[in-house]
Tab-separated table of C-alpha atoms in Angstrom:
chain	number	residue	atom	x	y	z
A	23	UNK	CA	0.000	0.000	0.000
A	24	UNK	CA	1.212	3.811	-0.819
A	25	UNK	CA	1.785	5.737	1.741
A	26	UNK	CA	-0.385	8.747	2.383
A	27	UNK	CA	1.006	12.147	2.209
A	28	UNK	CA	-0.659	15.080	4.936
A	29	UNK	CA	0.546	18.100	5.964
A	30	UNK	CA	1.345	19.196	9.367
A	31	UNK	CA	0.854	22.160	11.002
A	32	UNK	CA	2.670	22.276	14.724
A	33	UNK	CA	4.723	23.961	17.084
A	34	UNK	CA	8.478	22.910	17.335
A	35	UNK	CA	8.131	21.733	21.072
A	36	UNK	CA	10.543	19.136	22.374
A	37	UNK	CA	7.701	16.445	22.324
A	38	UNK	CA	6.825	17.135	18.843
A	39	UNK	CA	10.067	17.646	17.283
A	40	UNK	CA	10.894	13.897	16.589
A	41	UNK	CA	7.469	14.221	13.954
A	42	UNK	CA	8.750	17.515	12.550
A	43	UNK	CA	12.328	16.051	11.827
A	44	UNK	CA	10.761	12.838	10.843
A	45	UNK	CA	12.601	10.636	13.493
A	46	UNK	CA	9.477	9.347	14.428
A	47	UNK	CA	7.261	8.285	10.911
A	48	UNK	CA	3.401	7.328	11.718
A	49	UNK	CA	2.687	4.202	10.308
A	50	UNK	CA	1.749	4.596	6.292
A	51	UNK	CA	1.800	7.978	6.978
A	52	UNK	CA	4.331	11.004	5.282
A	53	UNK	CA	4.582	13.803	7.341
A	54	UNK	CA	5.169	17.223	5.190
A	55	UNK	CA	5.889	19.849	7.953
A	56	UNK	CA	4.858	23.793	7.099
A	57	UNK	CA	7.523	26.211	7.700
A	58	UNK	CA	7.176	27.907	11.170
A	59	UNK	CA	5.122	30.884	9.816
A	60	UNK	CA	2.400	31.376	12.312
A	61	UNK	CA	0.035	33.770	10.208
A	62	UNK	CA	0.211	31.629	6.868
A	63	UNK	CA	-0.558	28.566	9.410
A	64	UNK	CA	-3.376	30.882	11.093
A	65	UNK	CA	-4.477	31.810	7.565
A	66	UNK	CA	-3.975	27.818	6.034
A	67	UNK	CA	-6.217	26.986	9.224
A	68	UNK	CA	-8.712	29.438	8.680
A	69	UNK	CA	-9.438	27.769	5.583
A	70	UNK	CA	-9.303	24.170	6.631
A	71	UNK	CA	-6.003	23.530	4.069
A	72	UNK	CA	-4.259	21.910	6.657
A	73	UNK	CA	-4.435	17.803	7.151
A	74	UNK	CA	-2.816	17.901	10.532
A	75	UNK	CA	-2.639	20.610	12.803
A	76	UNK	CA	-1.965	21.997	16.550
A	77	UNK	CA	-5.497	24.276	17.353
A	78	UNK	CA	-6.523	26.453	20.384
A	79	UNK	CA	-8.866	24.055	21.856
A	80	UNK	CA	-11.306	26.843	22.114
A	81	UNK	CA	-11.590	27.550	18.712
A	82	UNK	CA	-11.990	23.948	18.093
A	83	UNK	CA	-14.649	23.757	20.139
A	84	UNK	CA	-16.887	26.831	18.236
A	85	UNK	CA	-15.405	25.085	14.918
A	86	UNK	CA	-17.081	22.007	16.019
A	87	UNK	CA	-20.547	23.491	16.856
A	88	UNK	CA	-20.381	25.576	13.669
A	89	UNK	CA	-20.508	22.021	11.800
A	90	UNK	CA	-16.495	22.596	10.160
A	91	UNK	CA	-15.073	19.549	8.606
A	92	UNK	CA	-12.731	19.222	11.066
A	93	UNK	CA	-12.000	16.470	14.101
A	94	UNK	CA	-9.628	15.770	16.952
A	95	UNK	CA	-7.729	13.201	18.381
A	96	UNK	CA	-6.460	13.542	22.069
A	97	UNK	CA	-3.247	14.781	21.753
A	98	UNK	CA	-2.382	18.093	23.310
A	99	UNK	CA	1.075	19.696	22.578
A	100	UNK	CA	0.213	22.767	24.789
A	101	UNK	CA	-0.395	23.062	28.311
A	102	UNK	CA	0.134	25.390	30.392
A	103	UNK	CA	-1.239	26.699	34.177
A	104	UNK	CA	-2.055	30.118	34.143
A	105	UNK	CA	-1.991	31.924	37.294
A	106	UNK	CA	1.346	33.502	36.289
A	107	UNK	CA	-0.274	35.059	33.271
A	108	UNK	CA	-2.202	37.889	34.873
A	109	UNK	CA	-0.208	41.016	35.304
A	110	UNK	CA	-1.604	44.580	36.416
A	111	UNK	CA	-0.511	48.416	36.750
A	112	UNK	CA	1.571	48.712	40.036
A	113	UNK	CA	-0.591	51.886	40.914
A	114	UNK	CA	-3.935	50.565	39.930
A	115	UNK	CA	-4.677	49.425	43.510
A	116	UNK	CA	-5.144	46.084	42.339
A	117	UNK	CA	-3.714	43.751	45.208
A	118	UNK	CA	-6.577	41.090	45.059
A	119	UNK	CA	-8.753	38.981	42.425
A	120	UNK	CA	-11.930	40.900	43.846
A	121	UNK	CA	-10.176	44.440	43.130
A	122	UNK	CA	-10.606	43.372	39.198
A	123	UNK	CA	-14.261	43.960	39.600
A	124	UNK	CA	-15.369	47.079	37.772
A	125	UNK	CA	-11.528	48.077	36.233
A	126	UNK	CA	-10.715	47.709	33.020
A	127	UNK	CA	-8.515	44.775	31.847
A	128	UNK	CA	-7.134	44.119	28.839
A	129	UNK	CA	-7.399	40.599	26.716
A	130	UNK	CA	-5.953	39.949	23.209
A	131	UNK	CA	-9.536	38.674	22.019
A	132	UNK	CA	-12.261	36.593	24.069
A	133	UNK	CA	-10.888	33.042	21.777
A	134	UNK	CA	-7.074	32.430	22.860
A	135	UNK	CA	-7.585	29.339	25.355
A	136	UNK	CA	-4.962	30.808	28.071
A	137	UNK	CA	-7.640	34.318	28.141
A	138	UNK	CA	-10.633	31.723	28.610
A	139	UNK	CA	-8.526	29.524	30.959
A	140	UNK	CA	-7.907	32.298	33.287
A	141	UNK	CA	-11.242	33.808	32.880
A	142	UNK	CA	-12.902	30.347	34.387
A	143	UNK	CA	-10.247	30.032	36.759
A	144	UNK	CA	-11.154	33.515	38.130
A	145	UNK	CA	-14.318	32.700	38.789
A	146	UNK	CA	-14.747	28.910	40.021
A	147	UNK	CA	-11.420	29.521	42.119
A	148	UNK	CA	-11.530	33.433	43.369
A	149	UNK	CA	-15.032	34.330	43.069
A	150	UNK	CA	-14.814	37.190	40.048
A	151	UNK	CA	-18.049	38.055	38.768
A	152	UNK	CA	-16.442	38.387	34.856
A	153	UNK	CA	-19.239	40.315	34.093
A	154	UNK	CA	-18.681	42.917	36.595
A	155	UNK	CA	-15.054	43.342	34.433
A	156	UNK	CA	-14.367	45.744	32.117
A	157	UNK	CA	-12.906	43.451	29.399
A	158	UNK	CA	-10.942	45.801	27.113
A	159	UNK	CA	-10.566	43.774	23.858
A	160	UNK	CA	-7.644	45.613	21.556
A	161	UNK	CA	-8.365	42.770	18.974
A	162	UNK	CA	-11.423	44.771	18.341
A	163	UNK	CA	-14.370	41.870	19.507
A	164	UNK	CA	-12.108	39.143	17.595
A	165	UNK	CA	-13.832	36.095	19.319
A	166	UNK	CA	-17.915	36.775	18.871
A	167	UNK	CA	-20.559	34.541	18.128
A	168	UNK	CA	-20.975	34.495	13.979
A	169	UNK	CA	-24.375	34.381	14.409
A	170	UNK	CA	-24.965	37.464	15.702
A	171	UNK	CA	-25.393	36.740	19.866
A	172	UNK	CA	-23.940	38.683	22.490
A	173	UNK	CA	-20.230	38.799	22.057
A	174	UNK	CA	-18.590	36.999	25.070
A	175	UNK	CA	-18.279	39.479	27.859
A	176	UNK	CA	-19.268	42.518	25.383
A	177	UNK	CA	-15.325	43.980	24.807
A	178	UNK	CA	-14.609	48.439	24.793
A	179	UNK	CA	-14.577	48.690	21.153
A	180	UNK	CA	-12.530	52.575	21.701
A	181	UNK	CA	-9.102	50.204	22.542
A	182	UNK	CA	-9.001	48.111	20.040
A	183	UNK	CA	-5.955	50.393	18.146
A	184	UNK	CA	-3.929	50.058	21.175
A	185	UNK	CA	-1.695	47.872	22.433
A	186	UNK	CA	-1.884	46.049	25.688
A	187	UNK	CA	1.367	46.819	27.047
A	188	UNK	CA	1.512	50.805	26.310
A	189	UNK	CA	-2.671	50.407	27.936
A	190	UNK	CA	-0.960	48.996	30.827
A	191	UNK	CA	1.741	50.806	31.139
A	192	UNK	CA	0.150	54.015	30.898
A	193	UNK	CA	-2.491	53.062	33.368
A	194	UNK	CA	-4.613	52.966	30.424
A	195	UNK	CA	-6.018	49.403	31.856
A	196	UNK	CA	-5.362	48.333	35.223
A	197	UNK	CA	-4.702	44.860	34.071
A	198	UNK	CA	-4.011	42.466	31.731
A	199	UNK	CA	-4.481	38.328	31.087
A	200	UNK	CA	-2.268	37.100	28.490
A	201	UNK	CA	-0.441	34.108	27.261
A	202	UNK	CA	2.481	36.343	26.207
A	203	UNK	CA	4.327	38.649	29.403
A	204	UNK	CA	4.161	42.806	28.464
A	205	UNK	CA	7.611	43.703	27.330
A	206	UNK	CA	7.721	45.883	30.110
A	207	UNK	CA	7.335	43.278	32.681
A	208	UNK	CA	10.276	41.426	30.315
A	209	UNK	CA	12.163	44.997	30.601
A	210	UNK	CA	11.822	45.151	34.834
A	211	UNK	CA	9.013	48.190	34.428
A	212	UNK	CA	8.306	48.873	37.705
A	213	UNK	CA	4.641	50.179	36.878
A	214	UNK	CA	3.533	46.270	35.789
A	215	UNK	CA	3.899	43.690	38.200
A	216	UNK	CA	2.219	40.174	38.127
A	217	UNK	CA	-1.348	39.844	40.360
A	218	UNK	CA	0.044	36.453	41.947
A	219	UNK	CA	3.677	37.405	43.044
A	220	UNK	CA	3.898	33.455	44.193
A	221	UNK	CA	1.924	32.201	40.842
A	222	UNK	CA	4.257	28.424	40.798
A	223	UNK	CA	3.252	27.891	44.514
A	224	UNK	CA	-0.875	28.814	43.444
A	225	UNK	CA	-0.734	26.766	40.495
A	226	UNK	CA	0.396	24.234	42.322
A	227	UNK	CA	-2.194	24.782	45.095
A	228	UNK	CA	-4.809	24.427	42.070
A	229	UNK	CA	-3.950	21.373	40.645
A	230	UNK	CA	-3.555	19.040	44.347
A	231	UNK	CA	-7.020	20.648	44.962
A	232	UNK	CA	-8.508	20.149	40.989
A	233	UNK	CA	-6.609	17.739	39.246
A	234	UNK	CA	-6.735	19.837	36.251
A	235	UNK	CA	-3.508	20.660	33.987
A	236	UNK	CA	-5.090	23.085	31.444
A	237	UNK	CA	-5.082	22.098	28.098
A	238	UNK	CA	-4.303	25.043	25.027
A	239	UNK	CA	-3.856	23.043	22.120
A	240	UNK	CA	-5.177	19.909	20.456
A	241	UNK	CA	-4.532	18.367	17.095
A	242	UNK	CA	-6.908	18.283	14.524
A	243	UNK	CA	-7.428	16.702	11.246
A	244	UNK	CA	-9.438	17.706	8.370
A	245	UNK	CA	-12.637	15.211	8.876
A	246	UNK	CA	-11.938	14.538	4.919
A	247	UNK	CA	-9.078	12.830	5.041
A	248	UNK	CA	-10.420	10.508	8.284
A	249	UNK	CA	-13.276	9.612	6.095
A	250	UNK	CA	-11.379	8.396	3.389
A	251	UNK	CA	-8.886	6.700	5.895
A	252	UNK	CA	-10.219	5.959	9.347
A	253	UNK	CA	-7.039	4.483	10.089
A	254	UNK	CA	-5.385	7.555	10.009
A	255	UNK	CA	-5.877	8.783	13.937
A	256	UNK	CA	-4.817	6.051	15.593
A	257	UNK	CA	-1.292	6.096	13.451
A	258	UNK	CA	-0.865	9.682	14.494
A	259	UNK	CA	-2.309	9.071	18.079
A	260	UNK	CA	0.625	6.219	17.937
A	261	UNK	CA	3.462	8.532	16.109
A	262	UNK	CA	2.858	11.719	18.469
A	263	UNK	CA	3.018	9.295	21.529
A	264	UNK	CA	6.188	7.779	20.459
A	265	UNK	CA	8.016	11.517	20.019
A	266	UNK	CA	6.564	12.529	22.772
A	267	UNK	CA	8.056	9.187	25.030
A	268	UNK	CA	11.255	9.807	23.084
A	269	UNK	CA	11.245	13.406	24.266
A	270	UNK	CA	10.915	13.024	27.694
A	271	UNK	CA	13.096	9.814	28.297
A	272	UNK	CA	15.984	12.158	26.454
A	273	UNK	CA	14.960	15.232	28.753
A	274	UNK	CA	15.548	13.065	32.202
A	275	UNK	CA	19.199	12.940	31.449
A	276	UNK	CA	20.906	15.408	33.465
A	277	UNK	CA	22.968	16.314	30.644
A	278	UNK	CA	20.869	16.569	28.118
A	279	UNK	CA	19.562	20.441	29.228
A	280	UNK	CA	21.886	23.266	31.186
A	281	UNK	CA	20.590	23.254	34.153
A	282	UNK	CA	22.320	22.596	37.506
A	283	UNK	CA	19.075	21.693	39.053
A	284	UNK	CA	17.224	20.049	36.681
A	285	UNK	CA	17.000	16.693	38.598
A	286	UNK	CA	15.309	18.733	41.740
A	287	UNK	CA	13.071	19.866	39.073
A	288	UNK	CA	11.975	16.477	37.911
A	289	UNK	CA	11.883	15.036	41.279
A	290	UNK	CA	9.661	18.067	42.105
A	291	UNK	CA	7.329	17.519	39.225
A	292	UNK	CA	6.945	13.943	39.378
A	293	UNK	CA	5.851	14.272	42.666
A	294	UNK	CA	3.151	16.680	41.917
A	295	UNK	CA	1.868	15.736	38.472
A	296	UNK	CA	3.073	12.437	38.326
A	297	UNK	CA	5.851	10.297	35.854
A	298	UNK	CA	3.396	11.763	32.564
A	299	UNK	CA	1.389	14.356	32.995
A	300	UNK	CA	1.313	15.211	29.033
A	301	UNK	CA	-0.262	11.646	28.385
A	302	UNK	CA	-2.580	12.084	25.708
A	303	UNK	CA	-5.604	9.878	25.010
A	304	UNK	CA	-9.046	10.551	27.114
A	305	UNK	CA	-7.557	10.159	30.761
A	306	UNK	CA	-9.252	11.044	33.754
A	307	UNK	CA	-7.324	13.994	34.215
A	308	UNK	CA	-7.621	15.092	30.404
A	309	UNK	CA	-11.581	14.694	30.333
A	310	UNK	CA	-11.682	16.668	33.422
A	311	UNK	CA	-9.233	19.691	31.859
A	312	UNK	CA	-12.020	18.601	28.828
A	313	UNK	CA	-15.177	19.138	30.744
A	314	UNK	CA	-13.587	22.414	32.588
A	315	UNK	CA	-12.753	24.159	29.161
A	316	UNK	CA	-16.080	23.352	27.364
A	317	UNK	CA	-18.029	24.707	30.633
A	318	UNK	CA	-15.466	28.049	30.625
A	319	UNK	CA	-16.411	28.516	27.006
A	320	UNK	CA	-20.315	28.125	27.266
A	321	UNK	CA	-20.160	30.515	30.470
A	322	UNK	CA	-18.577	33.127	28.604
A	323	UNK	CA	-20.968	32.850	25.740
A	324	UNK	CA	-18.172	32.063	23.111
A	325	UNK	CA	-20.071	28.507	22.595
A	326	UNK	CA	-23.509	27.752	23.089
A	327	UNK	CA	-23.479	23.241	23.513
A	328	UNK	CA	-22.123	21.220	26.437
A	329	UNK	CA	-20.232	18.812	24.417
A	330	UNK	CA	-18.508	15.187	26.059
A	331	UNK	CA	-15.003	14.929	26.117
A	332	UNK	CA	-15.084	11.852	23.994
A	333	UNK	CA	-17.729	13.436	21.321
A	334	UNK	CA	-15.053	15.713	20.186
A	335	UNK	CA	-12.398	13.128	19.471
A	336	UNK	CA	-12.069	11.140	16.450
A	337	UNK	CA	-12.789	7.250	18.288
A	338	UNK	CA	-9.218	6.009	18.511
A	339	UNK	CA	-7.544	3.254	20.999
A	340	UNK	CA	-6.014	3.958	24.357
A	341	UNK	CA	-2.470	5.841	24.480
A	342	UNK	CA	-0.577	2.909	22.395
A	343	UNK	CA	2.313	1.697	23.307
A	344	UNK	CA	3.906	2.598	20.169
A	345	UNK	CA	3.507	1.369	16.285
A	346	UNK	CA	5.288	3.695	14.950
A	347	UNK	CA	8.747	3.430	12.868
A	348	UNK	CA	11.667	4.992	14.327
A	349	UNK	CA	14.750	6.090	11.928
């Protein structure tokens, strides 16, 4: 049998690279990598031209309910915990979640998973009313429903020409929730500063209480090509869990990265997330992150359904333990 040629959209992340080099090969699968352009991938994406590719889960999930010709399998390249992604203006007053209520903060549309992440988080964990926020979109209302509802959280159309960091610099907004840190935090500004000075020790605070490591990204392929080859997401559930295995067995040796500490770092993360906490496949843990980020984007009106976890996966097998070749 040929092999089948896709293209692959995805983010050169040590657990991916293996693919994107083509160490790792899925089985009757060729893997034709796009070059690291971010708005022709955005763009390629857009217009479903991609076979294979790394999506905000959020967007997924309104692609899904808007019927596009697109699925999933479990895999999830990107996850991050977000506390450490809310900075504010050092003389806004702002010492506390509740001092967010009625200020103006500033988001980089209501769609990018991290905003709607922290959003939810706000709320289940701190007790922010989000719609007692002034949400101060500079995308302009990127994000709203195409069917004319209520945008999500109803953005300040008069910032969208601005950016975030000179708004938050300049007092402009007295906050900000971003996936991205201002350059003037980067640059030691003393007028932004971060809301959770001790983010690492809340984060891990959330997950021993939820369970939940938030999921960003997922991989999607054009529902096409799994049509005419249903066999095709359980080779790529099998090839991305290879890399990924490859990846992290490499990354335990102390000399592999620069770091003088870096086996106090595993130690410490093993004991809190456990030996794999970027398995893929529908785990306990991943349906929960699942359930949390399709109830986050109902709430805040970007999505309308209450979709399962496993409805919004291609059906594939359990994490495999590998049927892929290796070169």
């Amino acid at each position: 049998m040929s092999r089948l040629t896709l293209s692959l959209a995805c983010g050169d992340y040590e657990i991916t690279r293996a693919l994107l080099d083509g160490t790792v090969r899925p089985d009757g699968i060729d893997l034709v990598p796009l070059s690291d352009d971010k708005e022709r991938i955005f763009r390629l994406d857009r217009r479903n031209e991609v076979d294979v590719s790394e999506f905000n889960i959020v967007q997924y999930l309104r692609a899904k309910e808007q019927g596009e010709p697109l699925t999933a399998i479990p895999v999830f390249p990107h996850r991050r915990f977000r506390h450490g992604s809310i900075f504010v203006h050092t003389g806004s007053g702002i010492e506390s979640v509740a001092d967010l209520t009625g200020r103006a903060v500033g988001i980089g549309g209501f769609e990018p998973a991290a905003a709607v992440w922290i959003r939810g988080i706000l709320q289940d964990e701190h007790g922010l009313d989000l719609d007692k926020v002034d949400w101060v979109d500079v995308f302009g209302g990127f994000g709203r429903l195409a069917d004319g509802q209520q945008a999500p959280l109803a953005p300040t159309d008069s910032a969208a020409r601005h950016r975030i960091d000179d708004l938050l610099t300049s007092g402009g907004i007295a906050a900000t929730v971003s996936a991205y840190h201002p350059p003037s935090f980067l640059a030691g500004d003393p007028a932004v500063a971060r809301l959770f000075p001790d983010y690492a020790d809340v984060e891990k605070r959330y997950y021993a209480k939820t369970g939940v490591f938030p999921v960003m990204h997922v991989v999607t392929i054009r529902q096409e090509v799994v049509d005419r080859h249903p066999w095709v997401p359980n080779s790529l559930l099998a090839a991305f869990t290879t890399a990924r295995r490859q990846a992290m067995e490499r990354l335990r040796n102390p000399r592999t990265l620069p770091f003088a500490f870096v086996q106090d770092a595993w130690r410490e993360q093993d004991a809190l997330l456990g030996k794999d906490p970027w398995q893929y496949g529908l785990t306990d843990g991943n349906v929960r992150a699942m359930e949390l980020i399709v109830r986050y984007a109902r709430e805040q009106r970007i999505t309308t359904g209450a979709p399962s976890a496993a409805s919004l996966f291609s059906p594939v097998d359990a994490e495999p333990s590998g049927h892929t070749s290796i070169i």
